Amino acid sequence: ETAQSAISVVDKFISDTKPWNLAKDEAQSGTLDLVLLTAVLALRRLVAMLAPVMPESAQSIWEQMGESGLVASIAPANIEWAIAPDHRIGEVKPIFPKLDRKKTMDYIRQEEEAKPQPAAETPVTPATTSVATTAPATPATHAAPAASAGEPLPGVAFITIDDFAKVELRAGEIKTAERVPKADKLLRMTIDLGEATPRQILAGIAQYYEPEKLIGRKVIIVANLAPRKLRGFESQGMVLAASIGDEGRPILAGFNEEVPNGAKLR
């Protein structure tokens, strides 16, 4: 949790100072140097904090920063908030390469297709009895249809009704909506779920929806999702949306009929 909070602080610092813009203005070179130095010093401590859970990635980052030794053996608090003027970084290379969406989905499909399919069960035919009966024969139209097993979507596993029951879906009405400063994708909304006070929920839909046009709209909320911090704001739930096209364009889920705020979906 401490590492996650520190990462959020550093992320906000970089987003707020925008070093990529400072680099375009020679008059801001001193500010740029200070921003980059602060980022490097913060990264050194972050890497040491992450080393216990990401040992290989943390060590790779540590060496790319021009540091020596095993970072997992260094306590974050013992790392000095200073760096030698002649310090040089090492060879820089991607630690977490960006995944190619198409290649990844193709690989998943190939894996699914390669799985052995279960053999179809042979239906058991009841034995014929020689005992006479006076009961009338059951009309064929009353016979129960043969059961057939449904198939999940490709790459999606079945869940039980108990799994689904853990998700609390509620209808909510958007009361306010605004863009999150210095975050191109995030909208901050307050949504009425029929509770004492509206929920604050953040969603990455700012590129596709104008905030003022969302006011009064009924949406579907995952109401029991654990809160999390995004750009300094606590998001207290999740708005459901479909993902359309290769770019994953969100389409908010909603209702065709009037639904009271807080109504439970099941």
PDB file of C-alpha atoms in Angstrom:
ATOM      1  CA  GLU A   1       0.000   0.000   0.000  1.00  0.00           C
ATOM      2  CA  THR A   2       2.884   2.370   0.807  1.00  0.00           C
ATOM      3  CA  ALA A   3       4.516   1.684  -2.570  1.00  0.00           C
ATOM      4  CA  GLN A   4       1.190   2.188  -4.353  1.00  0.00           C
ATOM      5  CA  SER A   5       0.687   5.559  -2.634  1.00  0.00           C
ATOM      6  CA  ALA A   6       4.240   6.614  -3.517  1.00  0.00           C
ATOM      7  CA  ILE A   7       3.718   5.642  -7.155  1.00  0.00           C
ATOM      8  CA  SER A   8       0.543   7.752  -7.269  1.00  0.00           C
ATOM      9  CA  VAL A   9       2.416  10.754  -5.876  1.00  0.00           C
ATOM     10  CA  VAL A  10       5.252  10.418  -8.401  1.00  0.00           C
ATOM     11  CA  ASP A  11       2.791   9.901 -11.256  1.00  0.00           C
ATOM     12  CA  LYS A  12       0.922  13.064 -10.286  1.00  0.00           C
ATOM     13  CA  PHE A  13       4.197  14.986  -9.985  1.00  0.00           C
ATOM     14  CA  ILE A  14       5.251  14.014 -13.517  1.00  0.00           C
ATOM     15  CA  SER A  15       1.794  14.751 -14.922  1.00  0.00           C
ATOM     16  CA  ASP A  16       1.642  18.147 -13.237  1.00  0.00           C
ATOM     17  CA  THR A  17       5.144  19.340 -14.182  1.00  0.00           C
ATOM     18  CA  LYS A  18       5.018  17.993 -17.787  1.00  0.00           C
ATOM     19  CA  PRO A  19       8.788  17.720 -18.415  1.00  0.00           C
ATOM     20  CA  TRP A  20       8.095  16.991 -22.106  1.00  0.00           C
ATOM     21  CA  ASN A  21       6.762  20.551 -22.398  1.00  0.00           C
ATOM     22  CA  LEU A  22       9.596  22.052 -20.340  1.00  0.00           C
ATOM     23  CA  ALA A  23      12.101  20.471 -22.747  1.00  0.00           C
ATOM     24  CA  LYS A  24      10.686  22.576 -25.588  1.00  0.00           C
ATOM     25  CA  ASP A  25      11.544  25.878 -23.849  1.00  0.00           C
ATOM     26  CA  GLU A  26      15.228  26.687 -23.316  1.00  0.00           C
ATOM     27  CA  ALA A  27      14.274  29.262 -20.680  1.00  0.00           C
ATOM     28  CA  GLN A  28      12.870  26.381 -18.584  1.00  0.00           C
ATOM     29  CA  SER A  29      16.051  24.288 -18.665  1.00  0.00           C
ATOM     30  CA  GLY A  30      16.759  24.881 -14.965  1.00  0.00           C
ATOM     31  CA  THR A  31      13.225  23.831 -14.013  1.00  0.00           C
ATOM     32  CA  LEU A  32      13.507  20.799 -16.282  1.00  0.00           C
ATOM     33  CA  ASP A  33      16.768  19.744 -14.583  1.00  0.00           C
ATOM     34  CA  LEU A  34      15.116  20.009 -11.166  1.00  0.00           C
ATOM     35  CA  VAL A  35      12.069  18.027 -12.257  1.00  0.00           C
ATOM     36  CA  LEU A  36      14.167  15.241 -13.786  1.00  0.00           C
ATOM     37  CA  LEU A  37      16.458  15.095 -10.763  1.00  0.00           C
ATOM     38  CA  THR A  38      13.485  14.832  -8.415  1.00  0.00           C
ATOM     39  CA  ALA A  39      11.985  12.078 -10.566  1.00  0.00           C
ATOM     40  CA  VAL A  40      15.241  10.099 -10.569  1.00  0.00           C
ATOM     41  CA  LEU A  41      15.661  10.398  -6.802  1.00  0.00           C
ATOM     42  CA  ALA A  42      12.062   9.320  -6.239  1.00  0.00           C
ATOM     43  CA  LEU A  43      12.432   6.414  -8.668  1.00  0.00           C
ATOM     44  CA  ARG A  44      15.452   5.078  -6.782  1.00  0.00           C
ATOM     45  CA  ARG A  45      13.385   4.752  -3.620  1.00  0.00           C
ATOM     46  CA  LEU A  46      10.375   3.350  -5.462  1.00  0.00           C
ATOM     47  CA  VAL A  47      12.522   0.633  -7.030  1.00  0.00           C
ATOM     48  CA  ALA A  48      13.830  -0.362  -3.609  1.00  0.00           C
ATOM     49  CA  MET A  49      10.264  -0.490  -2.261  1.00  0.00           C
ATOM     50  CA  LEU A  50       9.091  -2.688  -5.151  1.00  0.00           C
ATOM     51  CA  ALA A  51      12.079  -5.056  -5.082  1.00  0.00           C
ATOM     52  CA  PRO A  52      10.508  -7.573  -2.632  1.00  0.00           C
ATOM     53  CA  VAL A  53       7.518  -8.158  -4.963  1.00  0.00           C
ATOM     54  CA  MET A  54       9.146  -7.494  -8.358  1.00  0.00           C
ATOM     55  CA  PRO A  55      12.771  -8.569  -7.812  1.00  0.00           C
ATOM     56  CA  GLU A  56      13.846  -9.055 -11.446  1.00  0.00           C
ATOM     57  CA  SER A  57      12.129  -5.950 -12.855  1.00  0.00           C
ATOM     58  CA  ALA A  58      13.320  -3.809  -9.950  1.00  0.00           C
ATOM     59  CA  GLN A  59      16.913  -5.001 -10.387  1.00  0.00           C
ATOM     60  CA  SER A  60      16.778  -4.268 -14.123  1.00  0.00           C
ATOM     61  CA  ILE A  61      15.533  -0.716 -13.490  1.00  0.00           C
ATOM     62  CA  TRP A  62      18.173  -0.260 -10.782  1.00  0.00           C
ATOM     63  CA  GLU A  63      20.976  -1.188 -13.179  1.00  0.00           C
ATOM     64  CA  GLN A  64      19.580   0.956 -15.982  1.00  0.00           C
ATOM     65  CA  MET A  65      19.752   3.886 -13.576  1.00  0.00           C
ATOM     66  CA  GLY A  66      23.489   3.255 -13.280  1.00  0.00           C
ATOM     67  CA  GLU A  67      23.289   1.842  -9.772  1.00  0.00           C
ATOM     68  CA  SER A  68      25.265  -1.175  -8.568  1.00  0.00           C
ATOM     69  CA  GLY A  69      24.600  -3.949  -6.106  1.00  0.00           C
ATOM     70  CA  LEU A  70      21.436  -5.880  -5.309  1.00  0.00           C
ATOM     71  CA  VAL A  71      18.566  -3.453  -4.816  1.00  0.00           C
ATOM     72  CA  ALA A  72      16.538  -6.027  -2.853  1.00  0.00           C
ATOM     73  CA  SER A  73      19.159  -5.869  -0.093  1.00  0.00           C
ATOM     74  CA  ILE A  74      18.836  -2.081   0.322  1.00  0.00           C
ATOM     75  CA  ALA A  75      16.320  -0.500   2.686  1.00  0.00           C
ATOM     76  CA  PRO A  76      14.460   2.361   0.934  1.00  0.00           C
ATOM     77  CA  ALA A  77      15.014   4.641   3.932  1.00  0.00           C
ATOM     78  CA  ASN A  78      18.799   4.213   3.591  1.00  0.00           C
ATOM     79  CA  ILE A  79      18.889   5.553   0.035  1.00  0.00           C
ATOM     80  CA  GLU A  80      20.215   9.107   0.131  1.00  0.00           C
ATOM     81  CA  TRP A  81      18.153  11.897  -1.410  1.00  0.00           C
ATOM     82  CA  ALA A  82      21.153  12.981  -3.470  1.00  0.00           C
ATOM     83  CA  ILE A  83      23.109  11.890  -6.489  1.00  0.00           C
ATOM     84  CA  ALA A  84      26.702  12.487  -7.622  1.00  0.00           C
ATOM     85  CA  PRO A  85      27.113  15.210 -10.299  1.00  0.00           C
ATOM     86  CA  ASP A  86      29.049  12.813 -12.549  1.00  0.00           C
ATOM     87  CA  HIS A  87      26.572   9.955 -12.187  1.00  0.00           C
ATOM     88  CA  ARG A  88      25.714   8.237 -15.474  1.00  0.00           C
ATOM     89  CA  ILE A  89      22.767   5.996 -16.266  1.00  0.00           C
ATOM     90  CA  GLY A  90      23.188   2.598 -17.917  1.00  0.00           C
ATOM     91  CA  GLU A  91      21.691   1.176 -21.095  1.00  0.00           C
ATOM     92  CA  VAL A  92      17.966   1.948 -21.222  1.00  0.00           C
ATOM     93  CA  LYS A  93      15.558  -0.675 -22.529  1.00  0.00           C
ATOM     94  CA  PRO A  94      11.835  -1.397 -21.982  1.00  0.00           C
ATOM     95  CA  ILE A  95      11.033  -3.213 -18.761  1.00  0.00           C
ATOM     96  CA  PHE A  96       7.382  -3.857 -19.554  1.00  0.00           C
ATOM     97  CA  PRO A  97       7.011  -3.951 -23.369  1.00  0.00           C
ATOM     98  CA  LYS A  98       3.625  -2.821 -24.668  1.00  0.00           C
ATOM     99  CA  LEU A  99       1.434  -5.754 -25.611  1.00  0.00           C
ATOM    100  CA  ASP A 100       0.120  -5.986 -29.138  1.00  0.00           C
ATOM    101  CA  ARG A 101      -3.636  -6.387 -28.651  1.00  0.00           C
ATOM    102  CA  LYS A 102      -4.200  -8.319 -31.885  1.00  0.00           C
ATOM    103  CA  LYS A 103      -1.278 -10.704 -31.333  1.00  0.00           C
ATOM    104  CA  THR A 104      -2.371 -11.325 -27.752  1.00  0.00           C
ATOM    105  CA  MET A 105      -5.980 -12.098 -28.716  1.00  0.00           C
ATOM    106  CA  ASP A 106      -4.793 -14.351 -31.577  1.00  0.00           C
ATOM    107  CA  TYR A 107      -2.578 -16.245 -29.134  1.00  0.00           C
ATOM    108  CA  ILE A 108      -5.475 -16.705 -26.674  1.00  0.00           C
ATOM    109  CA  ARG A 109      -7.731 -18.011 -29.453  1.00  0.00           C
ATOM    110  CA  GLN A 110      -5.042 -20.442 -30.624  1.00  0.00           C
ATOM    111  CA  GLU A 111      -4.613 -21.723 -27.080  1.00  0.00           C
ATOM    112  CA  GLU A 112      -8.365 -22.213 -26.717  1.00  0.00           C
ATOM    113  CA  GLU A 113      -8.610 -24.029 -30.048  1.00  0.00           C
ATOM    114  CA  ALA A 114      -5.684 -26.270 -29.115  1.00  0.00           C
ATOM    115  CA  LYS A 115      -7.374 -27.502 -25.946  1.00  0.00           C
ATOM    116  CA  PRO A 116      -8.757 -31.038 -26.249  1.00  0.00           C
ATOM    117  CA  GLN A 117     -12.538 -31.025 -26.497  1.00  0.00           C
ATOM    118  CA  PRO A 118     -14.461 -33.302 -24.095  1.00  0.00           C
ATOM    119  CA  ALA A 119     -15.963 -36.340 -25.754  1.00  0.00           C
ATOM    120  CA  ALA A 120     -19.713 -36.229 -26.209  1.00  0.00           C
ATOM    121  CA  GLU A 121     -21.545 -38.396 -23.730  1.00  0.00           C
ATOM    122  CA  THR A 122     -23.475 -41.339 -25.188  1.00  0.00           C
ATOM    123  CA  PRO A 123     -27.116 -41.114 -24.113  1.00  0.00           C
ATOM    124  CA  VAL A 124     -28.264 -44.024 -21.986  1.00  0.00           C
ATOM    125  CA  THR A 125     -31.319 -45.818 -23.391  1.00  0.00           C
ATOM    126  CA  PRO A 126     -33.626 -47.152 -20.650  1.00  0.00           C
ATOM    127  CA  ALA A 127     -34.079 -50.921 -20.648  1.00  0.00           C
ATOM    128  CA  THR A 128     -37.443 -52.187 -21.958  1.00  0.00           C
ATOM    129  CA  THR A 129     -39.568 -53.801 -19.255  1.00  0.00           C
ATOM    130  CA  SER A 130     -41.952 -56.675 -19.841  1.00  0.00           C
ATOM    131  CA  VAL A 131     -44.258 -55.682 -16.993  1.00  0.00           C
ATOM    132  CA  ALA A 132     -47.651 -54.641 -18.354  1.00  0.00           C
ATOM    133  CA  THR A 133     -49.114 -51.332 -17.251  1.00  0.00           C
ATOM    134  CA  THR A 134     -52.481 -49.705 -17.558  1.00  0.00           C
ATOM    135  CA  ALA A 135     -51.152 -46.169 -17.214  1.00  0.00           C
ATOM    136  CA  PRO A 136     -51.779 -44.090 -20.356  1.00  0.00           C
ATOM    137  CA  ALA A 137     -48.793 -43.335 -22.500  1.00  0.00           C
ATOM    138  CA  THR A 138     -47.386 -39.845 -22.050  1.00  0.00           C
ATOM    139  CA  PRO A 139     -47.901 -37.791 -25.203  1.00  0.00           C
ATOM    140  CA  ALA A 140     -44.696 -37.035 -27.055  1.00  0.00           C
ATOM    141  CA  THR A 141     -45.396 -33.305 -26.821  1.00  0.00           C
ATOM    142  CA  HIS A 142     -45.037 -33.494 -23.035  1.00  0.00           C
ATOM    143  CA  ALA A 143     -41.584 -35.035 -23.114  1.00  0.00           C
ATOM    144  CA  ALA A 144     -38.775 -32.910 -21.644  1.00  0.00           C
ATOM    145  CA  PRO A 145     -36.321 -31.691 -24.276  1.00  0.00           C
ATOM    146  CA  ALA A 146     -32.804 -33.106 -24.208  1.00  0.00           C
ATOM    147  CA  ALA A 147     -30.426 -30.919 -22.175  1.00  0.00           C
ATOM    148  CA  SER A 148     -27.445 -29.422 -23.945  1.00  0.00           C
ATOM    149  CA  ALA A 149     -24.456 -27.830 -22.237  1.00  0.00           C
ATOM    150  CA  GLY A 150     -23.972 -24.147 -23.018  1.00  0.00           C
ATOM    151  CA  GLU A 151     -20.593 -22.851 -24.061  1.00  0.00           C
ATOM    152  CA  PRO A 152     -18.961 -19.712 -22.570  1.00  0.00           C
ATOM    153  CA  LEU A 153     -17.586 -16.962 -24.775  1.00  0.00           C
ATOM    154  CA  PRO A 154     -14.069 -17.565 -26.166  1.00  0.00           C
ATOM    155  CA  GLY A 155     -11.497 -16.992 -23.443  1.00  0.00           C
ATOM    156  CA  VAL A 156     -14.205 -16.635 -20.751  1.00  0.00           C
ATOM    157  CA  ALA A 157     -14.646 -19.181 -17.973  1.00  0.00           C
ATOM    158  CA  PHE A 158     -17.972 -20.151 -16.420  1.00  0.00           C
ATOM    159  CA  ILE A 159     -18.810 -18.801 -12.960  1.00  0.00           C
ATOM    160  CA  THR A 160     -21.355 -20.024 -10.459  1.00  0.00           C
ATOM    161  CA  ILE A 161     -24.398 -18.157  -9.209  1.00  0.00           C
ATOM    162  CA  ASP A 162     -22.490 -17.690  -5.943  1.00  0.00           C
ATOM    163  CA  ASP A 163     -19.743 -15.858  -7.830  1.00  0.00           C
ATOM    164  CA  PHE A 164     -22.280 -13.568  -9.483  1.00  0.00           C
ATOM    165  CA  ALA A 165     -24.047 -12.921  -6.169  1.00  0.00           C
ATOM    166  CA  LYS A 166     -20.864 -11.314  -4.842  1.00  0.00           C
ATOM    167  CA  VAL A 167     -21.186  -8.455  -7.362  1.00  0.00           C
ATOM    168  CA  GLU A 168     -23.601  -5.739  -6.223  1.00  0.00           C
ATOM    169  CA  LEU A 169     -24.990  -3.999  -9.319  1.00  0.00           C
ATOM    170  CA  ARG A 170     -27.122  -0.898  -8.746  1.00  0.00           C
ATOM    171  CA  ALA A 171     -28.880   1.668 -10.891  1.00  0.00           C
ATOM    172  CA  GLY A 172     -27.580   5.204 -10.398  1.00  0.00           C
ATOM    173  CA  GLU A 173     -28.217   8.697 -11.722  1.00  0.00           C
ATOM    174  CA  ILE A 174     -25.329  10.978 -12.667  1.00  0.00           C
ATOM    175  CA  LYS A 175     -25.729  14.243 -10.753  1.00  0.00           C
ATOM    176  CA  THR A 176     -22.472  16.006 -11.659  1.00  0.00           C
ATOM    177  CA  ALA A 177     -19.658  15.325 -14.088  1.00  0.00           C
ATOM    178  CA  GLU A 178     -16.394  17.110 -14.766  1.00  0.00           C
ATOM    179  CA  ARG A 179     -13.003  16.435 -16.257  1.00  0.00           C
ATOM    180  CA  VAL A 180     -10.151  15.607 -13.894  1.00  0.00           C
ATOM    181  CA  PRO A 181      -7.482  18.325 -14.195  1.00  0.00           C
ATOM    182  CA  LYS A 182      -4.405  17.232 -16.146  1.00  0.00           C
ATOM    183  CA  ALA A 183      -5.917  13.820 -16.919  1.00  0.00           C
ATOM    184  CA  ASP A 184      -7.107  13.518 -20.521  1.00  0.00           C
ATOM    185  CA  LYS A 185      -9.111  10.317 -20.049  1.00  0.00           C
ATOM    186  CA  LEU A 186     -10.758  10.698 -16.640  1.00  0.00           C
ATOM    187  CA  LEU A 187     -14.170  12.074 -15.717  1.00  0.00           C
ATOM    188  CA  ARG A 188     -15.126  12.624 -12.069  1.00  0.00           C
ATOM    189  CA  MET A 189     -18.813  12.073 -11.413  1.00  0.00           C
ATOM    190  CA  THR A 190     -21.152  12.081  -8.440  1.00  0.00           C
ATOM    191  CA  ILE A 191     -23.783   9.380  -8.822  1.00  0.00           C
ATOM    192  CA  ASP A 192     -26.972   8.945  -6.773  1.00  0.00           C
ATOM    193  CA  LEU A 193     -27.459   5.296  -5.772  1.00  0.00           C
ATOM    194  CA  GLY A 194     -30.323   6.030  -3.398  1.00  0.00           C
ATOM    195  CA  GLU A 195     -27.910   6.402  -0.487  1.00  0.00           C
ATOM    196  CA  ALA A 196     -27.594   9.273   1.985  1.00  0.00           C
ATOM    197  CA  THR A 197     -24.982  10.971  -0.190  1.00  0.00           C
ATOM    198  CA  PRO A 198     -24.023  10.439  -3.852  1.00  0.00           C
ATOM    199  CA  ARG A 199     -20.954   8.349  -4.680  1.00  0.00           C
ATOM    200  CA  GLN A 200     -17.846   9.887  -6.250  1.00  0.00           C
ATOM    201  CA  ILE A 201     -16.812   7.666  -9.154  1.00  0.00           C
ATOM    202  CA  LEU A 202     -14.051   8.187 -11.737  1.00  0.00           C
ATOM    203  CA  ALA A 203     -14.213   6.659 -15.202  1.00  0.00           C
ATOM    204  CA  GLY A 204     -11.887   6.721 -18.220  1.00  0.00           C
ATOM    205  CA  ILE A 205     -14.523   8.010 -20.654  1.00  0.00           C
ATOM    206  CA  ALA A 206     -13.544  11.679 -21.019  1.00  0.00           C
ATOM    207  CA  GLN A 207     -12.429  11.200 -24.621  1.00  0.00           C
ATOM    208  CA  TYR A 208     -15.868   9.974 -25.652  1.00  0.00           C
ATOM    209  CA  TYR A 209     -18.413  11.809 -23.481  1.00  0.00           C
ATOM    210  CA  GLU A 210     -19.019  15.499 -22.779  1.00  0.00           C
ATOM    211  CA  PRO A 211     -19.502  15.930 -18.996  1.00  0.00           C
ATOM    212  CA  GLU A 212     -22.523  18.244 -19.242  1.00  0.00           C
ATOM    213  CA  LYS A 213     -24.389  15.763 -21.477  1.00  0.00           C
ATOM    214  CA  LEU A 214     -24.135  13.029 -18.836  1.00  0.00           C
ATOM    215  CA  ILE A 215     -26.101  14.902 -16.157  1.00  0.00           C
ATOM    216  CA  GLY A 216     -29.316  13.025 -15.353  1.00  0.00           C
ATOM    217  CA  ARG A 217     -28.298   9.871 -17.198  1.00  0.00           C
ATOM    218  CA  LYS A 218     -29.080   6.511 -15.550  1.00  0.00           C
ATOM    219  CA  VAL A 219     -26.141   4.110 -15.473  1.00  0.00           C
ATOM    220  CA  ILE A 220     -25.207   0.757 -13.927  1.00  0.00           C
ATOM    221  CA  ILE A 221     -22.724   0.784 -11.058  1.00  0.00           C
ATOM    222  CA  VAL A 222     -20.660  -1.950  -9.387  1.00  0.00           C
ATOM    223  CA  ALA A 223     -21.497  -0.723  -5.894  1.00  0.00           C
ATOM    224  CA  ASN A 224     -19.348  -3.049  -3.780  1.00  0.00           C
ATOM    225  CA  LEU A 225     -16.026  -2.539  -5.563  1.00  0.00           C
ATOM    226  CA  ALA A 226     -13.271  -1.570  -3.120  1.00  0.00           C
ATOM    227  CA  PRO A 227     -12.483   2.198  -3.315  1.00  0.00           C
ATOM    228  CA  ARG A 228      -9.224   3.231  -4.977  1.00  0.00           C
ATOM    229  CA  LYS A 229      -7.329   6.477  -5.514  1.00  0.00           C
ATOM    230  CA  LEU A 230      -6.994   7.920  -9.025  1.00  0.00           C
ATOM    231  CA  ARG A 231      -5.114  11.181  -9.507  1.00  0.00           C
ATOM    232  CA  GLY A 232      -5.716  12.142  -5.895  1.00  0.00           C
ATOM    233  CA  PHE A 233      -9.473  11.379  -5.967  1.00  0.00           C
ATOM    234  CA  GLU A 234     -11.167   8.372  -4.391  1.00  0.00           C
ATOM    235  CA  SER A 235     -13.342   6.384  -6.775  1.00  0.00           C
ATOM    236  CA  GLN A 236     -16.132   4.622  -4.869  1.00  0.00           C
ATOM    237  CA  GLY A 237     -17.397   2.168  -7.484  1.00  0.00           C
ATOM    238  CA  MET A 238     -17.266   1.425 -11.195  1.00  0.00           C
ATOM    239  CA  VAL A 239     -19.500   2.440 -14.096  1.00  0.00           C
ATOM    240  CA  LEU A 240     -20.326  -0.406 -16.496  1.00  0.00           C
ATOM    241  CA  ALA A 241     -19.748   0.120 -20.209  1.00  0.00           C
ATOM    242  CA  ALA A 242     -19.374  -1.988 -23.332  1.00  0.00           C
ATOM    243  CA  SER A 243     -16.021  -1.958 -25.125  1.00  0.00           C
ATOM    244  CA  ILE A 244     -16.390  -1.418 -28.877  1.00  0.00           C
ATOM    245  CA  GLY A 245     -13.810  -1.838 -31.642  1.00  0.00           C
ATOM    246  CA  ASP A 246     -10.065  -2.336 -31.517  1.00  0.00           C
ATOM    247  CA  GLU A 247      -9.619   0.909 -29.592  1.00  0.00           C
ATOM    248  CA  GLY A 248     -12.069  -0.247 -26.893  1.00  0.00           C
ATOM    249  CA  ARG A 249     -14.451   2.718 -27.234  1.00  0.00           C
ATOM    250  CA  PRO A 250     -16.726   2.719 -24.142  1.00  0.00           C
ATOM    251  CA  ILE A 251     -20.519   2.737 -24.483  1.00  0.00           C
ATOM    252  CA  LEU A 252     -22.237   3.296 -21.135  1.00  0.00           C
ATOM    253  CA  ALA A 253     -24.737   0.624 -20.108  1.00  0.00           C
ATOM    254  CA  GLY A 254     -28.188   1.915 -19.140  1.00  0.00           C
ATOM    255  CA  PHE A 255     -31.937   1.348 -19.237  1.00  0.00           C
ATOM    256  CA  ASN A 256     -34.776   1.759 -21.736  1.00  0.00           C
ATOM    257  CA  GLU A 257     -37.351   2.197 -18.958  1.00  0.00           C
ATOM    258  CA  GLU A 258     -37.488   4.360 -15.841  1.00  0.00           C
ATOM    259  CA  VAL A 259     -35.611   2.761 -12.946  1.00  0.00           C
ATOM    260  CA  PRO A 260     -35.369   4.214  -9.405  1.00  0.00           C
ATOM    261  CA  ASN A 261     -31.937   5.152  -8.109  1.00  0.00           C
ATOM    262  CA  GLY A 262     -30.416   2.311  -6.141  1.00  0.00           C
ATOM    263  CA  ALA A 263     -32.487  -0.430  -7.802  1.00  0.00           C
ATOM    264  CA  LYS A 264     -30.624  -3.747  -7.655  1.00  0.00           C
ATOM    265  CA  LEU A 265     -29.768  -5.629 -10.842  1.00  0.00           C
ATOM    266  CA  ARG A 266     -29.957  -9.394 -10.769  1.00  0.00           C
TER     267      ARG A 266
END
